[in-house]
CSV table of C-alpha atoms in Angstrom, one decimal:
chain,number,residue,atom,x,y,z
X,28,MET,CA,0.0,0.0,0.0
X,29,ALA,CA,2.9,2.4,0.8
X,30,LYS,CA,4.3,1.8,-2.6
X,31,GLU,CA,1.0,2.5,-4.2
X,32,ASN,CA,0.5,5.8,-2.3
X,33,LYS,CA,4.0,6.9,-3.4
X,34,SER,CA,3.2,6.3,-7.0
X,35,PHE,CA,0.0,8.2,-6.6
X,36,SER,CA,1.9,11.4,-6.2
X,37,SER,CA,2.7,11.3,-9.9
X,38,ASP,CA,-1.0,10.7,-10.6
X,39,PHE,CA,0.1,7.8,-12.9
X,40,SER,CA,1.0,10.4,-15.5
X,41,LEU,CA,3.5,8.0,-17.2
X,42,LYS,CA,1.8,4.6,-16.5
X,43,GLU,CA,-1.5,2.9,-16.4
X,44,VAL,CA,-3.9,3.7,-13.7
X,45,PRO,CA,-4.0,0.5,-11.5
X,46,LYS,CA,-7.2,-1.3,-10.7
X,47,SER,CA,-7.1,-0.3,-7.0
X,48,GLN,CA,-7.4,3.4,-7.9
X,49,GLN,CA,-10.1,3.1,-10.6
X,50,LYS,CA,-13.4,4.9,-10.1
X,51,SER,CA,-17.1,4.3,-10.8
X,52,TRP,CA,-19.2,6.1,-13.5
X,53,LEU,CA,-20.4,8.6,-10.9
X,54,SER,CA,-16.9,10.1,-10.4
X,55,LEU,CA,-16.6,10.7,-14.2
X,56,PHE,CA,-20.2,12.0,-14.4
X,57,SER,CA,-19.6,14.6,-11.7
X,58,ILE,CA,-16.4,15.9,-13.4
X,59,TRP,CA,-18.0,16.3,-16.9
X,60,VAL,CA,-21.1,18.0,-15.5
X,61,ALA,CA,-18.9,20.4,-13.6
X,62,ILE,CA,-16.8,21.1,-16.6
X,63,GLY,CA,-19.9,21.6,-18.8
X,64,VAL,CA,-21.4,24.2,-16.3
X,65,ASP,CA,-19.0,26.9,-17.2
X,66,LEU,CA,-18.9,30.5,-18.5
X,67,ALA,CA,-18.4,29.4,-22.1
X,68,ALA,CA,-21.8,27.7,-22.0
X,69,VAL,CA,-23.3,30.9,-20.6
X,70,ILE,CA,-21.9,33.0,-23.4
X,71,LEU,CA,-23.1,30.5,-26.0
X,72,GLY,CA,-26.6,30.4,-24.4
X,73,VAL,CA,-27.1,34.2,-24.5
X,74,THR,CA,-25.8,34.2,-28.1
X,75,LEU,CA,-28.4,31.6,-29.1
X,76,ALA,CA,-31.1,33.5,-27.2
X,77,LYS,CA,-30.3,36.6,-29.3
X,78,ASP,CA,-30.1,34.8,-32.6
X,79,LEU,CA,-32.9,32.3,-32.5
X,80,PRO,CA,-36.5,31.8,-31.3
X,81,MET,CA,-36.5,30.2,-27.9
X,82,THR,CA,-37.9,26.8,-29.0
X,83,GLU,CA,-35.4,26.5,-31.9
X,84,ALA,CA,-32.5,27.5,-29.6
X,85,ILE,CA,-33.4,24.9,-27.0
X,86,TRP,CA,-33.7,22.1,-29.6
X,87,ALA,CA,-30.4,23.1,-31.2
X,88,VAL,CA,-28.8,22.8,-27.7
X,89,ILE,CA,-30.3,19.3,-27.1
X,90,LEU,CA,-29.4,17.9,-30.5
X,91,GLY,CA,-25.9,19.5,-30.4
X,92,SER,CA,-25.2,18.2,-26.9
X,93,LEU,CA,-26.3,14.7,-27.9
X,94,LEU,CA,-23.9,14.6,-30.8
X,95,LEU,CA,-21.1,16.0,-28.7
X,96,ALA,CA,-21.8,13.5,-25.9
X,97,LEU,CA,-21.6,10.6,-28.4
X,98,ILE,CA,-18.3,11.8,-29.8
X,99,CYS,CA,-16.8,12.2,-26.4
X,100,THR,CA,-18.1,8.8,-25.2
X,101,ILE,CA,-16.3,7.1,-28.1
X,102,THR,CA,-13.0,8.8,-27.5
X,103,ALA,CA,-13.3,8.3,-23.7
X,104,SER,CA,-13.8,4.5,-24.2
X,105,VAL,CA,-10.2,4.3,-25.5
X,106,GLY,CA,-8.9,5.8,-22.3
X,107,ALA,CA,-11.0,3.4,-20.2
X,108,ALA,CA,-9.8,0.4,-22.2
X,109,THR,CA,-6.1,1.3,-21.9
X,110,ASN,CA,-6.1,3.2,-18.6
X,111,LEU,CA,-3.6,5.6,-20.3
X,112,SER,CA,-3.7,9.4,-20.7
X,113,THR,CA,-4.2,10.9,-24.1
X,114,SER,CA,-0.5,11.8,-24.4
X,115,LEU,CA,0.6,8.2,-23.6
X,116,ILE,CA,-1.9,6.8,-26.1
X,117,THR,CA,-0.4,9.1,-28.8
X,118,ARG,CA,3.1,7.7,-28.0
X,119,TYR,CA,1.9,4.4,-29.6
X,120,VAL,CA,-0.4,6.0,-32.2
X,121,PHE,CA,2.2,8.5,-33.5
X,122,GLY,CA,5.4,7.0,-32.1
X,123,LYS,CA,7.3,8.2,-29.1
X,124,ASN,CA,8.9,11.0,-31.0
X,125,GLY,CA,5.8,11.9,-33.0
X,126,ALA,CA,3.8,12.1,-29.8
X,127,LYS,CA,6.1,14.8,-28.4
X,128,ILE,CA,4.8,17.1,-31.1
X,129,TYR,CA,1.2,16.5,-30.1
X,130,SER,CA,2.1,16.8,-26.4
X,131,VAL,CA,3.7,20.2,-26.8
X,132,ILE,CA,0.7,21.5,-28.9
X,133,ILE,CA,-2.0,20.3,-26.6
X,134,GLY,CA,0.1,21.5,-23.6
X,135,LEU,CA,0.5,25.0,-25.0
X,136,SER,CA,-3.1,25.1,-26.0
X,137,LEU,CA,-4.4,24.1,-22.6
X,138,LEU,CA,-2.0,26.4,-20.7
X,139,GLY,CA,-3.0,29.3,-22.9
X,140,TRP,CA,-6.7,28.6,-22.2
X,141,PHE,CA,-5.8,28.4,-18.4
X,142,GLY,CA,-4.4,31.9,-18.6
X,143,VAL,CA,-7.4,33.1,-20.6
X,144,GLN,CA,-9.8,31.7,-18.1
X,145,VAL,CA,-7.9,33.2,-15.2
X,146,GLY,CA,-8.1,36.6,-16.8
X,147,PHE,CA,-11.7,36.1,-17.7
X,148,PHE,CA,-12.5,35.1,-14.2
X,149,ALA,CA,-10.7,38.1,-12.7
X,150,ASP,CA,-12.5,40.6,-14.9
X,151,ASN,CA,-15.9,39.1,-14.0
X,152,ALA,CA,-15.2,38.7,-10.3
X,153,LYS,CA,-14.0,42.4,-10.2
X,154,THR,CA,-17.2,43.5,-11.9
X,155,ALA,CA,-19.4,41.3,-9.7
X,156,LEU,CA,-18.0,42.6,-6.4
X,157,ALA,CA,-18.1,46.2,-7.6
X,158,SER,CA,-21.7,46.0,-8.8
X,159,ALA,CA,-23.1,44.0,-5.9
X,160,TYR,CA,-21.1,45.2,-3.0
X,161,GLN,CA,-19.1,48.3,-4.2
X,162,ILE,CA,-15.9,46.5,-3.5
X,163,ASN,CA,-13.1,47.6,-5.9
X,164,LEU,CA,-10.0,45.5,-5.9
X,165,PRO,CA,-7.3,45.3,-8.7
X,166,THR,CA,-7.9,42.7,-11.4
X,167,TRP,CA,-4.4,41.2,-11.0
X,168,LEU,CA,-5.3,40.3,-7.4
X,169,PHE,CA,-8.2,38.2,-8.6
X,170,SER,CA,-6.0,36.5,-11.2
X,171,VAL,CA,-3.4,35.6,-8.6
X,172,VAL,CA,-6.0,34.2,-6.1
X,173,ALA,CA,-7.7,32.2,-8.8
X,174,GLY,CA,-4.4,30.8,-10.0
X,175,ILE,CA,-3.4,29.7,-6.4
X,176,PHE,CA,-6.7,27.8,-5.9
X,177,MET,CA,-6.7,26.2,-9.4
X,178,VAL,CA,-3.0,25.2,-9.3
X,179,GLY,CA,-3.4,24.0,-5.7
X,180,THR,CA,-6.2,21.6,-6.7
X,181,THR,CA,-4.4,20.3,-9.8
X,182,LEU,CA,-1.3,19.5,-7.6
X,183,TYR,CA,-3.3,16.7,-6.0
X,184,GLY,CA,-4.4,15.2,-9.3
X,185,TYR,CA,-7.5,13.3,-10.1
X,186,ARG,CA,-8.5,12.7,-6.5
X,187,ALA,CA,-8.8,16.4,-5.6
X,188,PHE,CA,-10.3,17.1,-9.0
X,189,SER,CA,-13.0,14.5,-8.5
X,190,ARG,CA,-13.9,15.6,-5.0
X,191,LEU,CA,-14.1,19.3,-6.1
X,192,SER,CA,-16.6,18.2,-8.8
X,193,GLU,CA,-18.6,16.0,-6.5
X,194,PHE,CA,-19.0,18.9,-4.1
X,195,SER,CA,-19.6,21.7,-6.7
X,196,VAL,CA,-22.1,19.9,-9.0
X,197,PRO,CA,-25.1,19.7,-6.6
X,198,LEU,CA,-24.4,23.3,-5.5
X,199,LEU,CA,-24.1,24.6,-9.0
X,200,LEU,CA,-27.2,22.9,-10.3
X,201,ALA,CA,-29.2,24.0,-7.2
X,202,LEU,CA,-28.1,27.6,-7.5
X,203,MET,CA,-28.8,27.8,-11.2
X,204,LEU,CA,-32.2,26.2,-10.9
X,205,LEU,CA,-33.0,28.7,-8.1
X,206,ALA,CA,-31.9,31.6,-10.2
X,207,LEU,CA,-34.0,30.3,-13.1
X,208,PHE,CA,-37.0,29.9,-10.9
X,209,ILE,CA,-36.7,33.5,-9.5
X,210,ALA,CA,-36.1,34.9,-13.0
X,211,LEU,CA,-39.1,33.2,-14.5
X,212,HIS,CA,-41.2,34.0,-11.4
X,213,THR,CA,-40.4,37.7,-11.4
X,214,HIS,CA,-40.1,38.3,-15.2
X,215,SER,CA,-42.0,36.8,-18.0
X,216,ILE,CA,-40.5,35.7,-21.3
X,217,PRO,CA,-41.7,38.1,-24.0
X,218,LEU,CA,-44.1,36.7,-26.5
X,219,VAL,CA,-42.4,38.7,-29.3
X,220,HIS,CA,-41.1,36.3,-31.9
X,221,THR,CA,-37.3,36.5,-32.4
X,222,ASN,CA,-36.2,36.5,-36.0
X,223,ALA,CA,-33.5,33.9,-36.6
X,224,THR,CA,-30.2,35.5,-37.6
X,225,ILE,CA,-28.5,32.1,-38.0
X,226,SER,CA,-29.8,28.8,-39.3
X,227,PHE,CA,-30.9,25.9,-37.1
X,228,GLY,CA,-28.0,23.8,-38.5
X,229,ALA,CA,-25.5,26.6,-37.7
X,230,ALA,CA,-26.8,26.7,-34.1
X,231,ILE,CA,-26.3,23.0,-33.7
X,232,ALA,CA,-22.8,23.4,-35.1
X,233,LEU,CA,-22.0,26.1,-32.5
X,234,VAL,CA,-23.1,23.8,-29.7
X,235,VAL,CA,-20.9,21.0,-31.0
X,236,SER,CA,-17.9,23.3,-31.7
X,237,SER,CA,-18.1,24.6,-28.1
X,238,PHE,CA,-16.2,21.6,-26.7
X,239,ILE,CA,-15.3,19.2,-29.6
X,240,VAL,CA,-11.6,19.8,-29.4
X,241,GLY,CA,-11.9,18.6,-25.8
X,242,ALA,CA,-12.9,15.2,-27.2
X,243,ALA,CA,-9.2,14.7,-27.8
X,244,THR,CA,-8.3,14.8,-24.1
X,245,GLN,CA,-11.2,12.6,-22.9
X,246,PRO,CA,-8.8,9.7,-22.0
X,247,ASP,CA,-7.1,11.9,-19.3
X,248,ILE,CA,-10.3,11.5,-17.2
X,249,SER,CA,-11.8,8.2,-18.6
X,250,ARG,CA,-8.5,6.3,-17.8
X,251,TRP,CA,-9.7,6.3,-14.2
X,252,ALA,CA,-12.9,4.4,-15.0
X,253,LYS,CA,-13.3,0.9,-13.6
X,254,SER,CA,-14.6,-0.3,-17.0
X,255,GLN,CA,-15.6,0.9,-20.5
X,256,ARG,CA,-19.2,0.7,-19.3
X,257,ASP,CA,-18.5,3.1,-16.4
X,258,SER,CA,-16.7,5.4,-18.8
X,259,MET,CA,-19.6,5.3,-21.3
X,260,ILE,CA,-22.3,6.0,-18.7
X,261,GLY,CA,-20.3,8.7,-16.9
X,262,THR,CA,-19.1,10.5,-20.0
X,263,PHE,CA,-22.3,10.4,-22.1
X,264,PHE,CA,-24.7,11.6,-19.4
X,265,GLY,CA,-22.1,13.9,-17.8
X,266,MET,CA,-21.3,15.6,-21.1
X,267,PHE,CA,-24.9,15.8,-22.2
X,268,ILE,CA,-26.4,17.1,-19.0
X,269,GLY,CA,-23.5,19.4,-18.2
X,270,ASN,CA,-23.3,20.9,-21.7
X,271,ALA,CA,-27.1,21.2,-22.2
X,272,PHE,CA,-28.1,22.4,-18.7
X,273,MET,CA,-26.1,25.6,-18.5
X,274,ILE,CA,-26.8,26.7,-22.1
X,275,ILE,CA,-30.6,26.2,-21.7
X,276,VAL,CA,-30.7,28.0,-18.4
X,277,SER,CA,-28.8,30.9,-20.0
X,278,ILE,CA,-31.2,31.0,-22.9
X,279,LEU,CA,-34.3,31.1,-20.6
X,280,MET,CA,-32.8,33.7,-18.3
X,281,SER,CA,-31.5,35.9,-21.1
X,282,LYS,CA,-35.0,35.8,-22.8
X,283,ALA,CA,-36.7,36.6,-19.5
X,284,LEU,CA,-34.4,39.3,-18.2
X,285,GLY,CA,-33.3,40.8,-21.6
X,286,SER,CA,-29.6,40.7,-20.7
X,287,SER,CA,-26.6,39.0,-22.2
X,288,ASP,CA,-24.4,39.1,-19.0
X,289,MET,CA,-25.0,36.2,-16.6
X,290,MET,CA,-23.4,38.0,-13.7
X,291,LYS,CA,-25.6,41.1,-14.2
X,292,MET,CA,-28.7,38.8,-14.5
X,293,LEU,CA,-27.9,37.2,-11.2
X,294,ILE,CA,-27.5,40.6,-9.6
X,295,MET,CA,-30.8,41.8,-11.1
X,296,ILE,CA,-32.7,39.0,-9.3
X,297,GLY,CA,-30.8,39.6,-6.0
X,298,MET,CA,-28.4,36.7,-6.3
X,299,GLY,CA,-25.1,38.6,-6.3
X,300,MET,CA,-23.2,36.5,-3.8
X,301,PRO,CA,-24.6,33.1,-5.1
X,302,GLY,CA,-23.5,34.5,-8.5
X,303,ILE,CA,-20.0,35.0,-7.3
X,304,ILE,CA,-20.0,31.4,-6.0
X,305,VAL,CA,-21.2,30.1,-9.3
X,306,LEU,CA,-18.6,32.1,-11.2
X,307,THR,CA,-15.9,30.8,-8.9
X,308,LEU,CA,-16.8,27.1,-9.0
X,309,THR,CA,-17.4,26.9,-12.7
X,310,GLN,CA,-14.0,28.5,-13.6
X,311,TRP,CA,-12.3,26.5,-10.8
X,312,VAL,CA,-13.3,23.1,-12.1
X,313,THR,CA,-12.8,24.0,-15.8
X,314,ASN,CA,-9.4,25.4,-15.3
X,315,THR,CA,-8.2,22.6,-13.1
X,316,SER,CA,-9.1,20.3,-16.0
X,317,ASN,CA,-7.1,22.5,-18.4
X,318,LEU,CA,-4.0,22.5,-16.2
X,319,TYR,CA,-4.3,18.7,-15.4
X,320,SER,CA,-4.4,17.7,-19.1
X,321,ALA,CA,-1.6,20.2,-19.9
X,322,THR,CA,0.6,18.7,-17.3
X,323,LEU,CA,-0.1,15.1,-18.5
X,324,GLY,CA,0.9,16.3,-22.0
X,325,PHE,CA,4.2,18.0,-21.0
X,326,ASN,CA,5.0,15.1,-18.7
X,327,VAL,CA,5.6,12.9,-21.8
X,328,VAL,CA,8.1,15.5,-23.0
X,329,PHE,CA,9.7,16.1,-19.6
X,330,SER,CA,9.4,12.6,-18.4
X,331,LYS,CA,12.1,12.9,-15.6
X,332,MET,CA,10.1,15.6,-13.8
X,333,LYS,CA,7.5,14.6,-11.2
X,334,PHE,CA,3.8,15.4,-11.9
X,335,LYS,CA,3.5,17.9,-9.0
X,336,GLN,CA,6.7,19.7,-9.9
X,337,LEU,CA,5.7,20.1,-13.4
X,338,THR,CA,2.1,21.2,-12.4
X,339,LEU,CA,3.5,23.9,-10.2
X,340,ILE,CA,5.9,25.3,-12.8
X,341,LEU,CA,3.2,25.3,-15.5
X,342,GLY,CA,0.6,26.7,-13.2
X,343,VAL,CA,2.8,29.6,-12.2
X,344,ILE,CA,3.6,30.4,-15.8
X,345,SER,CA,0.0,30.2,-17.0
X,346,THR,CA,-1.3,32.2,-14.0
X,347,GLY,CA,1.4,34.9,-14.8
X,348,LEU,CA,0.0,35.0,-18.4
X,349,GLY,CA,-3.5,35.5,-17.0
X,350,VAL,CA,-2.2,38.4,-14.8
X,351,LEU,CA,-0.6,40.0,-17.9
X,352,GLY,CA,-3.9,39.9,-19.8
X,353,ILE,CA,-3.3,37.0,-22.2
X,354,TYR,CA,-7.0,36.8,-22.9
X,355,ASN,CA,-6.8,40.0,-24.8
X,356,TYR,CA,-4.1,38.9,-27.2
X,357,PHE,CA,-3.6,35.2,-27.3
X,358,VAL,CA,-7.0,33.7,-28.3
X,359,PRO,CA,-6.3,33.8,-32.1
X,360,PHE,CA,-3.2,31.7,-31.5
X,361,LEU,CA,-5.0,29.3,-29.3
X,362,ASN,CA,-7.7,28.8,-32.0
X,363,VAL,CA,-4.9,28.0,-34.5
X,364,LEU,CA,-3.6,25.3,-32.1
X,365,GLY,CA,-7.1,23.9,-32.0
X,366,ILE,CA,-6.8,23.1,-35.7
X,367,PHE,CA,-3.8,20.9,-35.1
X,368,ILE,CA,-5.6,19.1,-32.2
X,369,ALA,CA,-8.9,18.4,-34.0
X,370,PRO,CA,-7.9,15.3,-36.1
X,371,VAL,CA,-6.2,13.4,-33.2
X,372,PRO,CA,-9.2,11.8,-31.6
X,373,GLY,CA,-10.4,10.4,-34.9
X,374,ILE,CA,-6.9,8.9,-35.5
X,375,TYR,CA,-6.6,7.1,-32.2
X,376,VAL,CA,-10.2,5.8,-32.3
X,377,ALA,CA,-9.6,4.3,-35.8
X,378,GLU,CA,-6.3,2.8,-34.6
X,379,PHE,CA,-7.9,1.3,-31.4
X,380,TYR,CA,-11.1,-0.1,-32.8
X,381,PHE,CA,-10.1,-1.1,-36.4
X,382,VAL,CA,-6.4,-1.1,-37.2
X,383,LYS,CA,-5.2,-2.2,-33.7
X,384,THR,CA,-1.6,-2.7,-34.8
X,385,GLU,CA,0.0,-0.1,-32.4
X,386,PHE,CA,-2.4,-0.9,-29.5
X,387,ASN,CA,-1.3,-4.5,-29.7
X,388,ARG,CA,2.1,-3.2,-28.7
X,389,ILE,CA,0.6,-2.1,-25.4
X,390,LYS,CA,-0.9,-5.6,-24.8
X,391,ASN,CA,2.4,-7.2,-25.7
X,392,GLN,CA,4.3,-4.8,-23.5
X,393,GLN,CA,6.4,-3.6,-26.4
X,394,ASP,CA,7.9,-0.1,-26.6
X,395,PRO,CA,6.3,2.4,-29.1
X,396,GLN,CA,8.0,3.0,-32.4
X,397,PRO,CA,10.0,6.2,-32.9
X,398,PHE,CA,7.5,7.4,-35.6
X,399,VAL,CA,4.3,5.9,-37.0
X,400,TRP,CA,4.2,7.6,-40.4
X,401,ARG,CA,0.8,6.5,-41.5
X,402,SER,CA,-0.6,8.2,-38.4
X,403,ILE,CA,1.4,11.3,-39.0
X,404,LEU,CA,0.0,11.4,-42.6
X,405,ALA,CA,-3.6,11.2,-41.2
X,406,TRP,CA,-2.7,14.0,-38.8
X,407,VAL,CA,-1.4,16.2,-41.5
X,408,LEU,CA,-4.3,15.7,-43.9
X,409,GLY,CA,-6.8,16.1,-41.0
X,410,THR,CA,-5.2,19.4,-40.0
X,411,MET,CA,-5.2,20.6,-43.6
X,412,VAL,CA,-8.9,20.0,-44.0
X,413,THR,CA,-9.7,21.6,-40.6
X,414,TYR,CA,-7.7,24.7,-41.7
X,415,LEU,CA,-9.5,24.8,-45.1
X,416,THR,CA,-13.0,24.5,-43.5
X,417,THR,CA,-12.4,26.9,-40.6
X,418,ALA,CA,-13.6,30.5,-41.3
X,419,ALA,CA,-11.1,33.4,-41.5
X,420,PRO,CA,-9.1,34.8,-39.8
X,421,THR,CA,-8.2,31.4,-38.1
X,422,GLY,CA,-8.5,29.4,-41.3
X,423,LEU,CA,-9.3,29.9,-45.0
X,424,GLY,CA,-13.0,28.9,-45.0
X,425,LEU,CA,-12.9,27.6,-48.6
X,426,PHE,CA,-15.5,24.9,-48.2
X,427,ALA,CA,-17.6,23.1,-45.5
X,428,LEU,CA,-18.2,19.4,-44.8
X,429,THR,CA,-20.2,19.1,-41.6
X,430,GLN,CA,-20.4,22.8,-40.8
X,431,VAL,CA,-18.2,22.1,-37.7
X,432,PRO,CA,-14.5,22.4,-38.7
X,433,PRO,CA,-13.1,20.4,-35.8
X,434,LEU,CA,-15.5,17.6,-36.6
X,435,ASP,CA,-14.3,17.7,-40.2
X,436,GLY,CA,-10.8,17.1,-38.9
X,437,ILE,CA,-11.9,14.2,-36.7
X,438,LEU,CA,-13.6,12.5,-39.6
X,439,VAL,CA,-10.8,13.0,-42.0
X,440,GLY,CA,-8.2,11.8,-39.5
X,441,PHE,CA,-10.4,8.8,-38.8
X,442,ILE,CA,-10.9,7.9,-42.5
X,443,VAL,CA,-7.3,8.3,-43.5
X,444,GLN,CA,-6.0,6.4,-40.4
X,445,LEU,CA,-8.5,3.6,-41.2
X,446,ILE,CA,-7.5,3.3,-44.9
X,447,ALA,CA,-3.8,3.7,-44.3
X,448,GLY,CA,-3.9,1.2,-41.4
X,449,LEU,CA,-5.8,-1.5,-43.3
X,450,VAL,CA,-3.5,-1.1,-46.3
X,451,PHE,CA,-0.5,-1.5,-44.0
X,452,ILE,CA,-2.0,-4.6,-42.5
X,453,LYS,CA,-2.8,-6.1,-45.9
X,454,LYS,CA,0.7,-5.4,-47.1
X,455,GLY,CA,2.2,-6.9,-44.0
X,456,ASP,CA,0.1,-10.1,-44.5
X,457,GLN,CA,1.3,-10.4,-48.1
X,458,GLU,CA,4.9,-10.0,-47.1
X,459,SER,CA,4.4,-12.7,-44.5
X,460,GLU,CA,2.9,-15.1,-47.1
X,461,VAL,CA,5.9,-14.5,-49.4
X,462,THR,CA,8.3,-15.2,-46.5
X,463,ASP,CA,6.5,-18.4,-45.7
């Protein structure tokens, strides 16, 4: 037991999660609901409330969240089957040298978003305290305090992350349901018909796009599942409920109160302090997830460093970026990194379920190859298609496949990996027959 606790300090960042530490579906469910109930969902909700009639907006959220939950459930199942993080999975899929490229890209992307969220939280917290209680504190102070709590939670890995989610989910759901009840009880939703400024299909695409790049890092959480069944139940219902709940609440409150700012809406109905609690918990859980996956990615590159040491270093750097106002300048660069990440889940899903060659190395306890060129080819082609279908200024926007550019990348990565892998297997079988 002592040996097991010692290894736990690394959060199994460079090995399989052992059976004794694996969790039930409820643990994964709590995490994904908590991540889904965040400020990005609020922003999307008020956008849909403004651009669509209420019924259409709600149906777009339900259908988009179902599609997103299905995609994430499939990618999560790979982590549950292998009990490996996304970055360790890519060591076999792309080769140990090829995976370092992915690990750096995903690490930089998530660290960037950590800094953006810290800055975003600081601005909203400053506004909330000033509006509700006339307390004026410098923005950088909120950034530093937020960074300390978020980094502190991540230092203790999945265990602290899971407990934070289990504590925050009931509270968040209760507070938001109470806020919705008060808003609808004190204000009626106008009967005026809202003219649609975007199509119903585009609205579904927005819902799916809101988290689809996160499908790539599902194994970072699902590797802790006791079974693929636990992973599928926890991920599907957690993603669907978490993603749909906050967006729908935001749509209804925005329609009733005629505002596009959730914090101001909560203050309007006399829930200033609960609003600050909601703001704090939503960003806390989401950013802990960002830093956790970023550390797992960089740990593959800096394999001699302990998980906690690396978490602390990366947390200090990304918090510093938040204090400096990274969210005002860095978002376009982060969107570009998302183009490179998009094809990856399609590639490792195709390899795991259909090609299987590289995952057999895990079963046979073989080391990964230096490079897996067919996987890198699928990655390059998937990235190119994502770039071509992404609207300017991030991409070129020359054509559209599914109306969701990251989903285009996933599908192209999946198809190319499947075809290249099957050709590789057939060629290997023919060479074996000739040798015999």
